[in-house]
């Protein structure tokens, strides 16, 4: 066994810098289950997220090319969000994380309890 310390892969570090942010995973999960979705629908589907935070996170996910913002011609004029091909490609990873949470509820509950103490 080597005493060499090896860091995390740069690619995984980039993934968690985006997906590890509070709310981003939930937003993607909602869009995987229901897309396209209007802002108000997502707000109702993610208890505890503020309108401002949802707007900021959607802008960030759009900038990362995981989500597309579409203007729906009216009347009334509307906006909806859907996943890009890259966003849809996250389904297997998010499904695997959901399966892990179901198989290890005690560990997932601890992490969830700690995240509730964090306020954005």
PDB file of C-alpha atoms in Angstrom:
ATOM      1  CA  UNK A   1       0.000   0.000   0.000  1.00  0.00           C
ATOM      2  CA  UNK A   2       1.420   3.327  -1.014  1.00  0.00           C
ATOM      3  CA  UNK A   3       1.586   6.309   1.316  1.00  0.00           C
ATOM      4  CA  UNK A   4       0.827   8.519  -1.675  1.00  0.00           C
ATOM      5  CA  UNK A   5      -2.217  10.718  -1.294  1.00  0.00           C
ATOM      6  CA  UNK A   6      -4.310  10.872  -4.433  1.00  0.00           C
ATOM      7  CA  UNK A   7      -6.902  13.571  -4.917  1.00  0.00           C
ATOM      8  CA  UNK A   8     -10.301  13.213  -6.465  1.00  0.00           C
ATOM      9  CA  UNK A   9     -10.529  13.131 -10.221  1.00  0.00           C
ATOM     10  CA  UNK A  10     -10.957  16.621 -11.730  1.00  0.00           C
ATOM     11  CA  UNK A  11     -14.081  15.528 -13.594  1.00  0.00           C
ATOM     12  CA  UNK A  12     -15.825  14.323 -10.429  1.00  0.00           C
ATOM     13  CA  UNK A  13     -14.782  17.526  -8.661  1.00  0.00           C
ATOM     14  CA  UNK A  14     -16.444  19.567 -11.432  1.00  0.00           C
ATOM     15  CA  UNK A  15     -19.605  17.452 -11.243  1.00  0.00           C
ATOM     16  CA  UNK A  16     -19.973  17.889  -7.487  1.00  0.00           C
ATOM     17  CA  UNK A  17     -19.192  21.606  -7.646  1.00  0.00           C
ATOM     18  CA  UNK A  18     -22.423  21.939  -9.658  1.00  0.00           C
ATOM     19  CA  UNK A  19     -24.605  19.014  -8.551  1.00  0.00           C
ATOM     20  CA  UNK A  20     -23.446  19.178  -4.954  1.00  0.00           C
ATOM     21  CA  UNK A  21     -24.994  22.602  -4.490  1.00  0.00           C
ATOM     22  CA  UNK A  22     -28.171  22.579  -2.475  1.00  0.00           C
ATOM     23  CA  UNK A  23     -31.304  22.294  -4.628  1.00  0.00           C
ATOM     24  CA  UNK A  24     -29.602  21.506  -7.964  1.00  0.00           C
ATOM     25  CA  UNK A  25     -30.103  17.748  -7.674  1.00  0.00           C
ATOM     26  CA  UNK A  26     -33.733  18.195  -6.667  1.00  0.00           C
ATOM     27  CA  UNK A  27     -34.413  20.543  -9.565  1.00  0.00           C
ATOM     28  CA  UNK A  28     -32.932  18.025 -11.989  1.00  0.00           C
ATOM     29  CA  UNK A  29     -34.909  15.185 -10.391  1.00  0.00           C
ATOM     30  CA  UNK A  30     -38.161  17.141 -10.742  1.00  0.00           C
ATOM     31  CA  UNK A  31     -37.427  17.834 -14.400  1.00  0.00           C
ATOM     32  CA  UNK A  32     -36.555  14.178 -15.003  1.00  0.00           C
ATOM     33  CA  UNK A  33     -39.985  13.234 -13.645  1.00  0.00           C
ATOM     34  CA  UNK A  34     -41.993  16.091 -15.103  1.00  0.00           C
ATOM     35  CA  UNK A  35     -40.839  18.015 -18.088  1.00  0.00           C
ATOM     36  CA  UNK A  36     -41.302  20.501 -19.384  1.00  0.00           C
ATOM     37  CA  UNK A  37     -42.249  22.233 -16.153  1.00  0.00           C
ATOM     38  CA  UNK A  38     -43.297  25.759 -15.338  1.00  0.00           C
ATOM     39  CA  UNK A  39     -41.543  27.701 -12.600  1.00  0.00           C
ATOM     40  CA  UNK A  40     -44.565  27.544 -10.263  1.00  0.00           C
ATOM     41  CA  UNK A  41     -44.828  23.760 -10.729  1.00  0.00           C
ATOM     42  CA  UNK A  42     -41.196  23.303  -9.744  1.00  0.00           C
ATOM     43  CA  UNK A  43     -41.600  25.649  -6.787  1.00  0.00           C
ATOM     44  CA  UNK A  44     -44.483  23.496  -5.503  1.00  0.00           C
ATOM     45  CA  UNK A  45     -42.562  20.266  -6.178  1.00  0.00           C
ATOM     46  CA  UNK A  46     -39.546  21.355  -4.086  1.00  0.00           C
ATOM     47  CA  UNK A  47     -40.708  22.289  -0.576  1.00  0.00           C
ATOM     48  CA  UNK A  48     -38.540  24.859   1.144  1.00  0.00           C
ATOM     49  CA  UNK A  49     -36.948  26.436  -1.910  1.00  0.00           C
ATOM     50  CA  UNK A  50     -37.520  30.162  -2.285  1.00  0.00           C
ATOM     51  CA  UNK A  51     -38.469  31.752  -5.590  1.00  0.00           C
ATOM     52  CA  UNK A  52     -35.179  33.628  -5.636  1.00  0.00           C
ATOM     53  CA  UNK A  53     -33.123  30.480  -5.030  1.00  0.00           C
ATOM     54  CA  UNK A  54     -35.059  28.501  -7.659  1.00  0.00           C
ATOM     55  CA  UNK A  55     -34.488  31.301 -10.160  1.00  0.00           C
ATOM     56  CA  UNK A  56     -30.758  31.433  -9.358  1.00  0.00           C
ATOM     57  CA  UNK A  57     -30.328  27.671  -9.557  1.00  0.00           C
ATOM     58  CA  UNK A  58     -32.266  27.430 -12.831  1.00  0.00           C
ATOM     59  CA  UNK A  59     -30.033  30.146 -14.308  1.00  0.00           C
ATOM     60  CA  UNK A  60     -26.957  28.225 -13.152  1.00  0.00           C
ATOM     61  CA  UNK A  61     -28.210  24.932 -14.599  1.00  0.00           C
ATOM     62  CA  UNK A  62     -29.086  26.732 -17.834  1.00  0.00           C
ATOM     63  CA  UNK A  63     -25.572  28.214 -17.986  1.00  0.00           C
ATOM     64  CA  UNK A  64     -24.180  24.683 -17.484  1.00  0.00           C
ATOM     65  CA  UNK A  65     -26.291  23.537 -20.475  1.00  0.00           C
ATOM     66  CA  UNK A  66     -28.306  21.060 -18.414  1.00  0.00           C
ATOM     67  CA  UNK A  67     -31.595  22.988 -18.570  1.00  0.00           C
ATOM     68  CA  UNK A  68     -33.265  25.013 -21.316  1.00  0.00           C
ATOM     69  CA  UNK A  69     -35.561  27.956 -20.602  1.00  0.00           C
ATOM     70  CA  UNK A  70     -38.341  28.225 -23.164  1.00  0.00           C
ATOM     71  CA  UNK A  71     -40.721  31.158 -23.572  1.00  0.00           C
ATOM     72  CA  UNK A  72     -44.235  29.930 -24.302  1.00  0.00           C
ATOM     73  CA  UNK A  73     -46.210  32.344 -26.476  1.00  0.00           C
ATOM     74  CA  UNK A  74     -49.448  33.479 -24.899  1.00  0.00           C
ATOM     75  CA  UNK A  75     -51.794  34.598 -24.029  1.00  0.00           C
ATOM     76  CA  UNK A  76     -50.799  34.348 -21.323  1.00  0.00           C
ATOM     77  CA  UNK A  77     -47.084  34.472 -21.942  1.00  0.00           C
ATOM     78  CA  UNK A  78     -45.281  31.789 -19.965  1.00  0.00           C
ATOM     79  CA  UNK A  79     -41.911  30.204 -19.316  1.00  0.00           C
ATOM     80  CA  UNK A  80     -41.149  26.550 -18.931  1.00  0.00           C
ATOM     81  CA  UNK A  81     -37.994  24.555 -18.349  1.00  0.00           C
ATOM     82  CA  UNK A  82     -36.802  21.258 -19.755  1.00  0.00           C
ATOM     83  CA  UNK A  83     -33.640  19.216 -19.639  1.00  0.00           C
ATOM     84  CA  UNK A  84     -31.103  19.267 -22.441  1.00  0.00           C
ATOM     85  CA  UNK A  85     -29.618  16.056 -23.788  1.00  0.00           C
ATOM     86  CA  UNK A  86     -26.800  16.446 -21.255  1.00  0.00           C
ATOM     87  CA  UNK A  87     -29.340  16.916 -18.450  1.00  0.00           C
ATOM     88  CA  UNK A  88     -31.283  13.835 -19.538  1.00  0.00           C
ATOM     89  CA  UNK A  89     -28.032  11.863 -19.533  1.00  0.00           C
ATOM     90  CA  UNK A  90     -27.900  12.340 -15.744  1.00  0.00           C
ATOM     91  CA  UNK A  91     -30.873   9.986 -15.246  1.00  0.00           C
ATOM     92  CA  UNK A  92     -28.789   6.828 -14.585  1.00  0.00           C
ATOM     93  CA  UNK A  93     -26.623   8.642 -12.034  1.00  0.00           C
ATOM     94  CA  UNK A  94     -29.601  10.190 -10.216  1.00  0.00           C
ATOM     95  CA  UNK A  95     -31.459   6.861 -10.298  1.00  0.00           C
ATOM     96  CA  UNK A  96     -28.416   5.170  -8.751  1.00  0.00           C
ATOM     97  CA  UNK A  97     -28.261   7.824  -6.009  1.00  0.00           C
ATOM     98  CA  UNK A  98     -31.982   7.372  -5.301  1.00  0.00           C
ATOM     99  CA  UNK A  99     -31.501   3.609  -5.091  1.00  0.00           C
ATOM    100  CA  UNK A 100     -28.604   4.087  -2.660  1.00  0.00           C
ATOM    101  CA  UNK A 101     -30.798   6.356  -0.499  1.00  0.00           C
ATOM    102  CA  UNK A 102     -33.528   3.693  -0.410  1.00  0.00           C
ATOM    103  CA  UNK A 103     -31.022   0.946   0.449  1.00  0.00           C
ATOM    104  CA  UNK A 104     -29.252   3.041   3.111  1.00  0.00           C
ATOM    105  CA  UNK A 105     -32.017   5.151   4.656  1.00  0.00           C
ATOM    106  CA  UNK A 106     -30.163   5.717   7.919  1.00  0.00           C
ATOM    107  CA  UNK A 107     -27.203   7.314   6.136  1.00  0.00           C
ATOM    108  CA  UNK A 108     -29.360   9.322   3.751  1.00  0.00           C
ATOM    109  CA  UNK A 109     -31.503  10.593   6.653  1.00  0.00           C
ATOM    110  CA  UNK A 110     -28.436  11.823   8.522  1.00  0.00           C
ATOM    111  CA  UNK A 111     -27.213  13.744   5.510  1.00  0.00           C
ATOM    112  CA  UNK A 112     -30.705  15.156   4.915  1.00  0.00           C
ATOM    113  CA  UNK A 113     -30.989  16.270   8.529  1.00  0.00           C
ATOM    114  CA  UNK A 114     -27.703  18.150   8.316  1.00  0.00           C
ATOM    115  CA  UNK A 115     -28.673  19.837   5.072  1.00  0.00           C
ATOM    116  CA  UNK A 116     -31.859  21.178   6.692  1.00  0.00           C
ATOM    117  CA  UNK A 117     -29.710  23.174   9.089  1.00  0.00           C
ATOM    118  CA  UNK A 118     -28.121  25.041   6.190  1.00  0.00           C
ATOM    119  CA  UNK A 119     -29.981  28.104   4.984  1.00  0.00           C
ATOM    120  CA  UNK A 120     -29.278  29.705   1.630  1.00  0.00           C
TER     121      UNK A 120
END
